[in-house]
């Protein structure tokens, strides 16, 4: 298996189909599980992975050519296991652009999920609530995203396209599966949390700084409901290789476009909000996984 480091300029070229297939094979040779559903745990949302039983756990540093998580609140483990009896694979910790990883590297695990045999991705994140109706602790089901980093010419799909993953110019009009969105809304009603459940548009900024007031104002104007630093490039990579996607944001702080607002975002508080919402988030994801599993072809 080839190895390489972060200083490689032609990064997108290095995670070739064969290299990613090697990573998938490495995992498949070490677990008997064959999950169809993959989950990415956002900041403070690693509790989802803690619910898995009969697990095979891979620390990122033990997987050949895998990056390592450097952010507090991201454990850095790939876990295969059962969520209420259904096989899943779970990234407990993701990779962010601000950690110094190119977007292709941040999203590379999504292609590994595909090569392992997954057909569905559930991505979660912590995000700042820009929509004035949102409160801290609410959940925003992602119905769409605005690819701000893409506007600046930065994409996880940059570089040579390998048709074995997907087409050169993938469509993004139904990036977030409408059926799963409806299922999640119904689960929200069943759980009695419809008042804290919203649908909305997410955007990913490069970070690691939080937004200025002027930036928040601009993003509100263009239709953003929640601001984060992940997920968009993962979903683009996932849709490119044909995964069905569902994603939600936990609103961990408010983005208030007002110079007199003093309650600034704070990473430690963001991690804590995630931990505090564990029961409802776990229930939502478990029920969603059950529904996806029941509808697998
Ligand atoms: O991995 P996610 O998108 O959940 O992480 C968010 C964005 C930053 O990494 C961090 C800020 O506290 O949380």
PDB file of C-alpha atoms and ligand atoms in Angstrom:
ATOM      1  CA  UNK A   1       0.000   0.000   0.000  1.00  0.00           C
ATOM      2  CA  UNK A   2       1.313   3.481  -0.851  1.00  0.00           C
ATOM      3  CA  UNK A   3       1.846   6.072   1.887  1.00  0.00           C
ATOM      4  CA  UNK A   4       2.112   9.841   1.593  1.00  0.00           C
ATOM      5  CA  UNK A   5       2.031  12.947   3.739  1.00  0.00           C
ATOM      6  CA  UNK A   6       0.077  16.175   4.004  1.00  0.00           C
ATOM      7  CA  UNK A   7       2.566  18.331   2.185  1.00  0.00           C
ATOM      8  CA  UNK A   8       1.700  16.542  -1.044  1.00  0.00           C
ATOM      9  CA  UNK A   9       0.464  19.232  -3.425  1.00  0.00           C
ATOM     10  CA  UNK A  10      -1.392  16.979  -5.811  1.00  0.00           C
ATOM     11  CA  UNK A  11      -3.449  15.671  -2.965  1.00  0.00           C
ATOM     12  CA  UNK A  12      -6.632  14.823  -4.808  1.00  0.00           C
ATOM     13  CA  UNK A  13      -4.578  12.638  -7.153  1.00  0.00           C
ATOM     14  CA  UNK A  14      -3.141  10.642  -4.259  1.00  0.00           C
ATOM     15  CA  UNK A  15      -6.407   9.207  -2.930  1.00  0.00           C
ATOM     16  CA  UNK A  16      -6.871   7.083  -6.015  1.00  0.00           C
ATOM     17  CA  UNK A  17      -9.551   4.464  -6.357  1.00  0.00           C
ATOM     18  CA  UNK A  18      -6.940   1.780  -5.653  1.00  0.00           C
ATOM     19  CA  UNK A  19      -5.648   3.474  -2.489  1.00  0.00           C
ATOM     20  CA  UNK A  20      -9.181   3.872  -1.158  1.00  0.00           C
ATOM     21  CA  UNK A  21     -10.002   0.289  -2.113  1.00  0.00           C
ATOM     22  CA  UNK A  22      -6.915  -0.777  -0.130  1.00  0.00           C
ATOM     23  CA  UNK A  23      -8.260   1.085   2.913  1.00  0.00           C
ATOM     24  CA  UNK A  24     -11.694  -0.511   2.494  1.00  0.00           C
ATOM     25  CA  UNK A  25     -10.107  -3.955   2.139  1.00  0.00           C
ATOM     26  CA  UNK A  26      -7.981  -3.337   5.249  1.00  0.00           C
ATOM     27  CA  UNK A  27     -11.201  -2.740   7.200  1.00  0.00           C
ATOM     28  CA  UNK A  28     -13.203  -5.550   5.592  1.00  0.00           C
ATOM     29  CA  UNK A  29     -10.437  -8.035   6.394  1.00  0.00           C
ATOM     30  CA  UNK A  30     -10.677  -7.025  10.073  1.00  0.00           C
ATOM     31  CA  UNK A  31     -14.439  -6.943  10.615  1.00  0.00           C
ATOM     32  CA  UNK A  32     -17.135  -9.410   9.744  1.00  0.00           C
ATOM     33  CA  UNK A  33     -19.726  -6.632   9.606  1.00  0.00           C
ATOM     34  CA  UNK A  34     -21.022  -5.408   6.240  1.00  0.00           C
ATOM     35  CA  UNK A  35     -22.991  -2.235   7.045  1.00  0.00           C
ATOM     36  CA  UNK A  36     -25.128  -0.413   4.509  1.00  0.00           C
ATOM     37  CA  UNK A  37     -25.511   2.685   6.656  1.00  0.00           C
ATOM     38  CA  UNK A  38     -22.694   5.062   7.621  1.00  0.00           C
ATOM     39  CA  UNK A  39     -22.877   7.783  10.253  1.00  0.00           C
ATOM     40  CA  UNK A  40     -20.575  10.778  10.755  1.00  0.00           C
ATOM     41  CA  UNK A  41     -20.638  12.188  14.287  1.00  0.00           C
ATOM     42  CA  UNK A  42     -20.255  15.957  14.521  1.00  0.00           C
ATOM     43  CA  UNK A  43     -18.653  17.963  17.315  1.00  0.00           C
ATOM     44  CA  UNK A  44     -19.951  16.763  20.684  1.00  0.00           C
ATOM     45  CA  UNK A  45     -22.112  14.137  18.956  1.00  0.00           C
ATOM     46  CA  UNK A  46     -19.787  11.179  19.471  1.00  0.00           C
ATOM     47  CA  UNK A  47     -22.426   9.829  21.873  1.00  0.00           C
ATOM     48  CA  UNK A  48     -24.097   8.289  18.817  1.00  0.00           C
ATOM     49  CA  UNK A  49     -21.107   5.994  18.351  1.00  0.00           C
ATOM     50  CA  UNK A  50     -21.139   5.052  22.056  1.00  0.00           C
ATOM     51  CA  UNK A  51     -24.508   3.344  21.503  1.00  0.00           C
ATOM     52  CA  UNK A  52     -23.085   0.754  19.125  1.00  0.00           C
ATOM     53  CA  UNK A  53     -22.803  -2.821  20.396  1.00  0.00           C
ATOM     54  CA  UNK A  54     -20.603  -5.778  19.354  1.00  0.00           C
ATOM     55  CA  UNK A  55     -18.150  -3.327  17.861  1.00  0.00           C
ATOM     56  CA  UNK A  56     -14.966  -3.522  15.843  1.00  0.00           C
ATOM     57  CA  UNK A  57     -13.080  -0.313  16.571  1.00  0.00           C
ATOM     58  CA  UNK A  58     -10.332   1.214  14.419  1.00  0.00           C
ATOM     59  CA  UNK A  59      -8.397   4.193  15.765  1.00  0.00           C
ATOM     60  CA  UNK A  60      -7.731   6.460  12.809  1.00  0.00           C
ATOM     61  CA  UNK A  61      -3.979   6.302  13.320  1.00  0.00           C
ATOM     62  CA  UNK A  62      -4.041   2.533  12.845  1.00  0.00           C
ATOM     63  CA  UNK A  63      -5.762   2.681   9.447  1.00  0.00           C
ATOM     64  CA  UNK A  64      -3.247   3.020   6.616  1.00  0.00           C
ATOM     65  CA  UNK A  65      -3.395   6.439   4.912  1.00  0.00           C
ATOM     66  CA  UNK A  66      -6.156   7.709   7.193  1.00  0.00           C
ATOM     67  CA  UNK A  67      -5.872  11.227   8.649  1.00  0.00           C
ATOM     68  CA  UNK A  68      -6.103  11.808  12.412  1.00  0.00           C
ATOM     69  CA  UNK A  69      -8.668  13.976  14.232  1.00  0.00           C
ATOM     70  CA  UNK A  70      -7.089  16.997  15.900  1.00  0.00           C
ATOM     71  CA  UNK A  71     -10.200  18.713  17.286  1.00  0.00           C
ATOM     72  CA  UNK A  72     -11.541  18.482  20.848  1.00  0.00           C
ATOM     73  CA  UNK A  73     -14.867  16.615  20.735  1.00  0.00           C
ATOM     74  CA  UNK A  74     -13.777  14.315  17.860  1.00  0.00           C
ATOM     75  CA  UNK A  75     -12.487  11.005  19.234  1.00  0.00           C
ATOM     76  CA  UNK A  76     -10.886   9.761  16.021  1.00  0.00           C
ATOM     77  CA  UNK A  77     -12.273   6.256  15.679  1.00  0.00           C
ATOM     78  CA  UNK A  78     -14.028   4.336  12.953  1.00  0.00           C
ATOM     79  CA  UNK A  79     -16.479   1.974  14.595  1.00  0.00           C
ATOM     80  CA  UNK A  80     -18.366  -0.919  13.053  1.00  0.00           C
ATOM     81  CA  UNK A  81     -21.200  -2.231  15.193  1.00  0.00           C
ATOM     82  CA  UNK A  82     -24.908  -2.655  15.737  1.00  0.00           C
ATOM     83  CA  UNK A  83     -27.302   0.171  16.461  1.00  0.00           C
ATOM     84  CA  UNK A  84     -30.388  -1.489  17.933  1.00  0.00           C
ATOM     85  CA  UNK A  85     -29.539  -4.654  16.023  1.00  0.00           C
ATOM     86  CA  UNK A  86     -28.748  -2.974  12.687  1.00  0.00           C
ATOM     87  CA  UNK A  87     -25.219  -2.932  11.296  1.00  0.00           C
ATOM     88  CA  UNK A  88     -23.724   0.537  10.858  1.00  0.00           C
ATOM     89  CA  UNK A  89     -20.295   2.069  10.525  1.00  0.00           C
ATOM     90  CA  UNK A  90     -19.646   5.251  12.384  1.00  0.00           C
ATOM     91  CA  UNK A  91     -16.991   7.942  12.177  1.00  0.00           C
ATOM     92  CA  UNK A  92     -16.522   9.173  15.720  1.00  0.00           C
ATOM     93  CA  UNK A  93     -14.754  12.326  14.688  1.00  0.00           C
ATOM     94  CA  UNK A  94     -14.425  13.939  11.283  1.00  0.00           C
ATOM     95  CA  UNK A  95     -11.819  16.004   9.454  1.00  0.00           C
ATOM     96  CA  UNK A  96     -12.114  19.735   8.891  1.00  0.00           C
ATOM     97  CA  UNK A  97     -10.512  22.035   6.362  1.00  0.00           C
ATOM     98  CA  UNK A  98      -9.168  24.273   9.135  1.00  0.00           C
ATOM     99  CA  UNK A  99      -7.146  21.353  10.518  1.00  0.00           C
ATOM    100  CA  UNK A 100      -5.004  21.756   7.438  1.00  0.00           C
ATOM    101  CA  UNK A 101      -6.558  18.963   5.409  1.00  0.00           C
ATOM    102  CA  UNK A 102      -7.615  19.599   1.807  1.00  0.00           C
ATOM    103  CA  UNK A 103     -11.329  19.037   1.182  1.00  0.00           C
ATOM    104  CA  UNK A 104     -10.564  15.831  -0.743  1.00  0.00           C
ATOM    105  CA  UNK A 105      -8.888  14.492   2.383  1.00  0.00           C
ATOM    106  CA  UNK A 106     -11.696  15.695   4.679  1.00  0.00           C
ATOM    107  CA  UNK A 107     -14.187  13.775   2.509  1.00  0.00           C
ATOM    108  CA  UNK A 108     -12.076  10.747   1.680  1.00  0.00           C
ATOM    109  CA  UNK A 109     -13.701   8.532   4.371  1.00  0.00           C
ATOM    110  CA  UNK A 110     -17.018   8.895   2.543  1.00  0.00           C
ATOM    111  CA  UNK A 111     -15.542   7.068  -0.458  1.00  0.00           C
ATOM    112  CA  UNK A 112     -14.215   4.409   1.902  1.00  0.00           C
ATOM    113  CA  UNK A 113     -17.770   3.995   3.219  1.00  0.00           C
ATOM    114  CA  UNK A 114     -18.955   3.483  -0.345  1.00  0.00           C
ATOM    115  CA  UNK A 115     -16.237   0.905  -1.045  1.00  0.00           C
ATOM    116  CA  UNK A 116     -17.037  -0.903   2.195  1.00  0.00           C
ATOM    117  CA  UNK A 117     -20.555  -1.346   0.778  1.00  0.00           C
ATOM    118  CA  UNK A 118     -22.619   1.444   2.324  1.00  0.00           C
ATOM    119  CA  UNK A 119     -25.539   2.891   0.389  1.00  0.00           C
ATOM    120  CA  UNK A 120     -26.671   5.524   2.911  1.00  0.00           C
ATOM    121  CA  UNK A 121     -24.943   8.311   4.819  1.00  0.00           C
ATOM    122  CA  UNK A 122     -26.231  10.108   7.893  1.00  0.00           C
ATOM    123  CA  UNK A 123     -24.056  13.172   8.595  1.00  0.00           C
ATOM    124  CA  UNK A 124     -24.406  15.248  11.742  1.00  0.00           C
ATOM    125  CA  UNK A 125     -22.815  18.517  12.820  1.00  0.00           C
ATOM    126  CA  UNK A 126     -22.835  21.272  15.389  1.00  0.00           C
ATOM    127  CA  UNK A 127     -23.821  24.598  13.852  1.00  0.00           C
ATOM    128  CA  UNK A 128     -24.626  28.180  14.712  1.00  0.00           C
ATOM    129  CA  UNK A 129     -28.304  29.082  14.309  1.00  0.00           C
ATOM    130  CA  UNK A 130     -28.748  32.081  12.008  1.00  0.00           C
ATOM    131  CA  UNK A 131     -32.490  31.732  11.482  1.00  0.00           C
ATOM    132  CA  UNK A 132     -34.056  33.912  14.221  1.00  0.00           C
ATOM    133  CA  UNK A 133     -36.602  31.167  14.976  1.00  0.00           C
ATOM    134  CA  UNK A 134     -33.857  28.782  16.099  1.00  0.00           C
ATOM    135  CA  UNK A 135     -32.903  28.255  19.743  1.00  0.00           C
ATOM    136  CA  UNK A 136     -29.825  26.606  21.230  1.00  0.00           C
ATOM    137  CA  UNK A 137     -30.498  22.870  21.440  1.00  0.00           C
ATOM    138  CA  UNK A 138     -32.835  22.812  18.430  1.00  0.00           C
ATOM    139  CA  UNK A 139     -32.236  20.427  15.558  1.00  0.00           C
ATOM    140  CA  UNK A 140     -32.184  21.594  11.949  1.00  0.00           C
ATOM    141  CA  UNK A 141     -32.791  18.894   9.374  1.00  0.00           C
ATOM    142  CA  UNK A 142     -30.710  19.852   6.358  1.00  0.00           C
ATOM    143  CA  UNK A 143     -32.927  20.242   3.327  1.00  0.00           C
ATOM    144  CA  UNK A 144     -30.159  21.888   1.293  1.00  0.00           C
ATOM    145  CA  UNK A 145     -26.783  23.587   1.522  1.00  0.00           C
ATOM    146  CA  UNK A 146     -24.929  26.527   0.036  1.00  0.00           C
ATOM    147  CA  UNK A 147     -21.420  25.533  -0.949  1.00  0.00           C
ATOM    148  CA  UNK A 148     -19.610  28.760  -0.012  1.00  0.00           C
ATOM    149  CA  UNK A 149     -16.194  27.175  -0.346  1.00  0.00           C
ATOM    150  CA  UNK A 150     -17.187  25.957  -3.789  1.00  0.00           C
ATOM    151  CA  UNK A 151     -17.930  29.563  -4.772  1.00  0.00           C
ATOM    152  CA  UNK A 152     -14.257  30.229  -4.068  1.00  0.00           C
ATOM    153  CA  UNK A 153     -13.229  27.360  -6.356  1.00  0.00           C
ATOM    154  CA  UNK A 154     -12.540  24.822  -3.633  1.00  0.00           C
ATOM    155  CA  UNK A 155     -14.133  21.390  -3.993  1.00  0.00           C
ATOM    156  CA  UNK A 156     -13.583  17.894  -2.667  1.00  0.00           C
ATOM    157  CA  UNK A 157     -14.063  16.700  -6.263  1.00  0.00           C
ATOM    158  CA  UNK A 158     -11.256  18.817  -7.703  1.00  0.00           C
ATOM    159  CA  UNK A 159      -8.678  17.009  -9.772  1.00  0.00           C
ATOM    160  CA  UNK A 160      -8.960  14.061 -12.133  1.00  0.00           C
ATOM    161  CA  UNK A 161     -12.375  12.383 -12.012  1.00  0.00           C
ATOM    162  CA  UNK A 162     -12.563   8.621 -11.614  1.00  0.00           C
ATOM    163  CA  UNK A 163     -15.820   7.471 -13.210  1.00  0.00           C
ATOM    164  CA  UNK A 164     -15.827   4.432 -10.921  1.00  0.00           C
ATOM    165  CA  UNK A 165     -16.867   6.856  -8.174  1.00  0.00           C
ATOM    166  CA  UNK A 166     -19.175   9.027 -10.239  1.00  0.00           C
ATOM    167  CA  UNK A 167     -19.561  11.498 -13.100  1.00  0.00           C
ATOM    168  CA  UNK A 168     -17.370  14.544 -13.682  1.00  0.00           C
ATOM    169  CA  UNK A 169     -20.348  16.878 -13.203  1.00  0.00           C
ATOM    170  CA  UNK A 170     -22.631  15.430 -10.528  1.00  0.00           C
ATOM    171  CA  UNK A 171     -26.130  16.799  -9.956  1.00  0.00           C
ATOM    172  CA  UNK A 172     -26.885  18.258  -6.496  1.00  0.00           C
ATOM    173  CA  UNK A 173     -30.578  19.145  -6.734  1.00  0.00           C
ATOM    174  CA  UNK A 174     -31.668  16.357  -4.392  1.00  0.00           C
ATOM    175  CA  UNK A 175     -28.537  16.224  -2.264  1.00  0.00           C
ATOM    176  CA  UNK A 176     -30.622  15.507   0.839  1.00  0.00           C
ATOM    177  CA  UNK A 177     -33.068  12.678   0.313  1.00  0.00           C
ATOM    178  CA  UNK A 178     -36.635  14.065   0.461  1.00  0.00           C
ATOM    179  CA  UNK A 179     -38.071  10.765   1.699  1.00  0.00           C
ATOM    180  CA  UNK A 180     -35.659  10.625   4.641  1.00  0.00           C
ATOM    181  CA  UNK A 181     -36.420  14.250   5.419  1.00  0.00           C
ATOM    182  CA  UNK A 182     -40.124  13.362   5.689  1.00  0.00           C
ATOM    183  CA  UNK A 183     -39.315  10.304   7.790  1.00  0.00           C
ATOM    184  CA  UNK A 184     -37.240  12.444  10.182  1.00  0.00           C
ATOM    185  CA  UNK A 185     -40.061  14.984  10.516  1.00  0.00           C
ATOM    186  CA  UNK A 186     -42.469  12.183  11.374  1.00  0.00           C
ATOM    187  CA  UNK A 187     -40.005  10.796  13.931  1.00  0.00           C
ATOM    188  CA  UNK A 188     -39.791  14.306  15.408  1.00  0.00           C
ATOM    189  CA  UNK A 189     -43.594  14.425  15.768  1.00  0.00           C
ATOM    190  CA  UNK A 190     -43.645  10.921  17.293  1.00  0.00           C
ATOM    191  CA  UNK A 191     -40.978  12.004  19.806  1.00  0.00           C
ATOM    192  CA  UNK A 192     -42.945  15.167  20.609  1.00  0.00           C
ATOM    193  CA  UNK A 193     -40.028  17.414  19.614  1.00  0.00           C
ATOM    194  CA  UNK A 194     -41.637  19.095  16.591  1.00  0.00           C
ATOM    195  CA  UNK A 195     -41.279  22.512  18.265  1.00  0.00           C
ATOM    196  CA  UNK A 196     -37.508  22.149  18.395  1.00  0.00           C
ATOM    197  CA  UNK A 197     -37.162  20.558  14.968  1.00  0.00           C
ATOM    198  CA  UNK A 198     -36.691  22.694  11.852  1.00  0.00           C
ATOM    199  CA  UNK A 199     -35.776  22.271   8.226  1.00  0.00           C
ATOM    200  CA  UNK A 200     -33.216  24.570   6.738  1.00  0.00           C
ATOM    201  CA  UNK A 201     -30.226  25.474   4.645  1.00  0.00           C
ATOM    202  CA  UNK A 202     -26.708  24.927   5.997  1.00  0.00           C
ATOM    203  CA  UNK A 203     -23.492  26.448   4.850  1.00  0.00           C
ATOM    204  CA  UNK A 204     -19.917  25.443   5.579  1.00  0.00           C
ATOM    205  CA  UNK A 205     -17.261  28.099   6.078  1.00  0.00           C
ATOM    206  CA  UNK A 206     -13.573  27.232   6.189  1.00  0.00           C
ATOM    207  CA  UNK A 207     -13.085  28.292   9.826  1.00  0.00           C
ATOM    208  CA  UNK A 208     -11.574  28.001  12.334  1.00  0.00           C
ATOM    209  CA  UNK A 209     -12.713  31.541  13.190  1.00  0.00           C
ATOM    210  CA  UNK A 210     -16.398  32.093  13.789  1.00  0.00           C
ATOM    211  CA  UNK A 211     -18.221  34.674  11.661  1.00  0.00           C
ATOM    212  CA  UNK A 212     -18.175  38.452  11.772  1.00  0.00           C
ATOM    213  CA  UNK A 213     -21.453  40.319  12.108  1.00  0.00           C
ATOM    214  CA  UNK A 214     -21.207  41.483   8.494  1.00  0.00           C
ATOM    215  CA  UNK A 215     -20.693  37.883   7.345  1.00  0.00           C
ATOM    216  CA  UNK A 216     -23.749  36.754   9.306  1.00  0.00           C
ATOM    217  CA  UNK A 217     -25.801  39.529   7.702  1.00  0.00           C
ATOM    218  CA  UNK A 218     -24.649  38.469   4.276  1.00  0.00           C
ATOM    219  CA  UNK A 219     -25.440  34.825   4.888  1.00  0.00           C
ATOM    220  CA  UNK A 220     -28.903  35.631   6.148  1.00  0.00           C
ATOM    221  CA  UNK A 221     -29.513  37.586   2.949  1.00  0.00           C
ATOM    222  CA  UNK A 222     -28.583  34.626   0.773  1.00  0.00           C
ATOM    223  CA  UNK A 223     -30.862  32.209   2.627  1.00  0.00           C
ATOM    224  CA  UNK A 224     -28.610  30.415   5.118  1.00  0.00           C
ATOM    225  CA  UNK A 225     -30.301  29.113   8.288  1.00  0.00           C
ATOM    226  CA  UNK A 226     -27.296  27.542  10.042  1.00  0.00           C
ATOM    227  CA  UNK A 227     -23.534  28.012   9.768  1.00  0.00           C
ATOM    228  CA  UNK A 228     -20.912  25.329  10.306  1.00  0.00           C
ATOM    229  CA  UNK A 229     -17.499  24.129   9.195  1.00  0.00           C
ATOM    230  CA  UNK A 230     -18.149  20.689   7.704  1.00  0.00           C
ATOM    231  CA  UNK A 231     -20.653  18.337   6.024  1.00  0.00           C
ATOM    232  CA  UNK A 232     -21.097  20.125   2.662  1.00  0.00           C
ATOM    233  CA  UNK A 233     -18.007  18.586   1.032  1.00  0.00           C
ATOM    234  CA  UNK A 234     -18.854  15.203   2.578  1.00  0.00           C
ATOM    235  CA  UNK A 235     -22.332  15.305   1.062  1.00  0.00           C
ATOM    236  CA  UNK A 236     -20.962  16.392  -2.328  1.00  0.00           C
ATOM    237  CA  UNK A 237     -18.530  13.465  -2.287  1.00  0.00           C
ATOM    238  CA  UNK A 238     -21.278  11.118  -1.108  1.00  0.00           C
ATOM    239  CA  UNK A 239     -23.733  12.178  -3.808  1.00  0.00           C
ATOM    240  CA  UNK A 240     -20.974  11.916  -6.412  1.00  0.00           C
ATOM    241  CA  UNK A 241     -20.557   8.226  -5.567  1.00  0.00           C
ATOM    242  CA  UNK A 242     -24.285   7.593  -5.300  1.00  0.00           C
ATOM    243  CA  UNK A 243     -24.893   7.470  -1.550  1.00  0.00           C
ATOM    244  CA  UNK A 244     -28.346   8.477  -0.329  1.00  0.00           C
ATOM    245  CA  UNK A 245     -27.831  11.290   2.175  1.00  0.00           C
ATOM    246  CA  UNK A 246     -29.492  12.634   5.266  1.00  0.00           C
ATOM    247  CA  UNK A 247     -27.974  15.265   7.553  1.00  0.00           C
ATOM    248  CA  UNK A 248     -28.890  17.382  10.517  1.00  0.00           C
ATOM    249  CA  UNK A 249     -27.359  20.203  12.532  1.00  0.00           C
ATOM    250  CA  UNK A 250     -27.583  20.533  16.271  1.00  0.00           C
ATOM    251  CA  UNK A 251     -27.891  24.261  16.937  1.00  0.00           C
ATOM    252  CA  UNK A 252     -25.220  24.784  19.566  1.00  0.00           C
ATOM    253  CA  UNK A 253     -25.075  28.598  19.596  1.00  0.00           C
ATOM    254  CA  UNK A 254     -26.814  31.508  17.950  1.00  0.00           C
ATOM    255  CA  UNK A 255     -25.391  33.601  15.133  1.00  0.00           C
ATOM    256  CA  UNK A 256     -26.935  36.988  15.845  1.00  0.00           C
ATOM    257  CA  UNK A 257     -26.065  39.640  13.252  1.00  0.00           C
ATOM    258  CA  UNK A 258     -26.086  42.452  15.770  1.00  0.00           C
ATOM    259  CA  UNK A 259     -23.022  44.267  17.149  1.00  0.00           C
ATOM    260  CA  UNK A 260     -24.610  44.586  20.592  1.00  0.00           C
ATOM    261  CA  UNK A 261     -25.046  40.779  20.971  1.00  0.00           C
ATOM    262  CA  UNK A 262     -22.321  39.612  23.353  1.00  0.00           C
ATOM    263  CA  UNK A 263     -22.826  35.857  23.737  1.00  0.00           C
ATOM    264  CA  UNK A 264     -19.988  34.759  21.444  1.00  0.00           C
ATOM    265  CA  UNK A 265     -19.667  31.194  20.151  1.00  0.00           C
ATOM    266  CA  UNK A 266     -17.305  29.055  22.207  1.00  0.00           C
ATOM    267  CA  UNK A 267     -16.032  25.610  21.187  1.00  0.00           C
ATOM    268  CA  UNK A 268     -16.181  24.086  24.689  1.00  0.00           C
ATOM    269  CA  UNK A 269     -19.806  25.148  25.095  1.00  0.00           C
ATOM    270  CA  UNK A 270     -20.562  23.764  21.635  1.00  0.00           C
ATOM    271  CA  UNK A 271     -19.178  20.365  22.669  1.00  0.00           C
ATOM    272  CA  UNK A 272     -21.224  20.474  25.904  1.00  0.00           C
ATOM    273  CA  UNK A 273     -24.507  21.294  24.128  1.00  0.00           C
ATOM    274  CA  UNK A 274     -24.028  18.195  21.978  1.00  0.00           C
ATOM    275  CA  UNK A 275     -23.485  15.988  24.996  1.00  0.00           C
ATOM    276  CA  UNK A 276     -26.552  17.447  26.714  1.00  0.00           C
ATOM    277  CA  UNK A 277     -28.831  16.524  23.808  1.00  0.00           C
ATOM    278  CA  UNK A 278     -27.708  12.899  23.704  1.00  0.00           C
ATOM    279  CA  UNK A 279     -31.022  11.105  24.449  1.00  0.00           C
ATOM    280  CA  UNK A 280     -33.068  12.809  21.758  1.00  0.00           C
ATOM    281  CA  UNK A 281     -30.316  12.682  19.129  1.00  0.00           C
ATOM    282  CA  UNK A 282     -29.686   9.007  19.731  1.00  0.00           C
ATOM    283  CA  UNK A 283     -33.404   8.273  19.487  1.00  0.00           C
ATOM    284  CA  UNK A 284     -33.735  10.232  16.241  1.00  0.00           C
ATOM    285  CA  UNK A 285     -30.786   8.466  14.621  1.00  0.00           C
ATOM    286  CA  UNK A 286     -31.829   5.022  15.857  1.00  0.00           C
ATOM    287  CA  UNK A 287     -35.322   5.402  14.423  1.00  0.00           C
ATOM    288  CA  UNK A 288     -33.970   6.746  11.165  1.00  0.00           C
ATOM    289  CA  UNK A 289     -31.532   3.844  10.839  1.00  0.00           C
ATOM    290  CA  UNK A 290     -34.403   1.435  11.484  1.00  0.00           C
ATOM    291  CA  UNK A 291     -36.436   3.062   8.713  1.00  0.00           C
ATOM    292  CA  UNK A 292     -33.538   3.054   6.238  1.00  0.00           C
ATOM    293  CA  UNK A 293     -32.811  -0.593   7.009  1.00  0.00           C
ATOM    294  CA  UNK A 294     -36.482  -1.546   6.501  1.00  0.00           C
ATOM    295  CA  UNK A 295     -36.431   0.128   3.089  1.00  0.00           C
ATOM    296  CA  UNK A 296     -33.112  -1.268   1.819  1.00  0.00           C
ATOM    297  CA  UNK A 297     -33.404  -2.984  -1.529  1.00  0.00           C
TER     298      UNK A 297
HETATM  299  O1  LIG B   1     -17.652  18.688  12.978  1.00  0.00           O
HETATM  300  P1  LIG B   1     -18.662  19.783  13.193  1.00  0.00           P
HETATM  301  O2  LIG B   1     -19.081  20.434  11.930  1.00  0.00           O
HETATM  302  O3  LIG B   1     -19.845  19.303  14.004  1.00  0.00           O
HETATM  303  O4  LIG B   1     -17.906  20.864  14.074  1.00  0.00           O
HETATM  304  C1  LIG B   1     -18.358  22.199  14.343  1.00  0.00           C
HETATM  305  C2  LIG B   1     -17.615  23.155  13.457  1.00  0.00           C
HETATM  306  C3  LIG B   1     -16.284  23.296  14.160  1.00  0.00           C
HETATM  307  O5  LIG B   1     -15.464  22.199  13.843  1.00  0.00           O
HETATM  308  C4  LIG B   1     -16.639  23.207  15.589  1.00  0.00           C
HETATM  309  C5  LIG B   1     -16.802  24.554  16.212  1.00  0.00           C
HETATM  310  O6  LIG B   1     -17.011  24.440  17.580  1.00  0.00           O
HETATM  311  O7  LIG B   1     -17.908  22.519  15.652  1.00  0.00           O
END
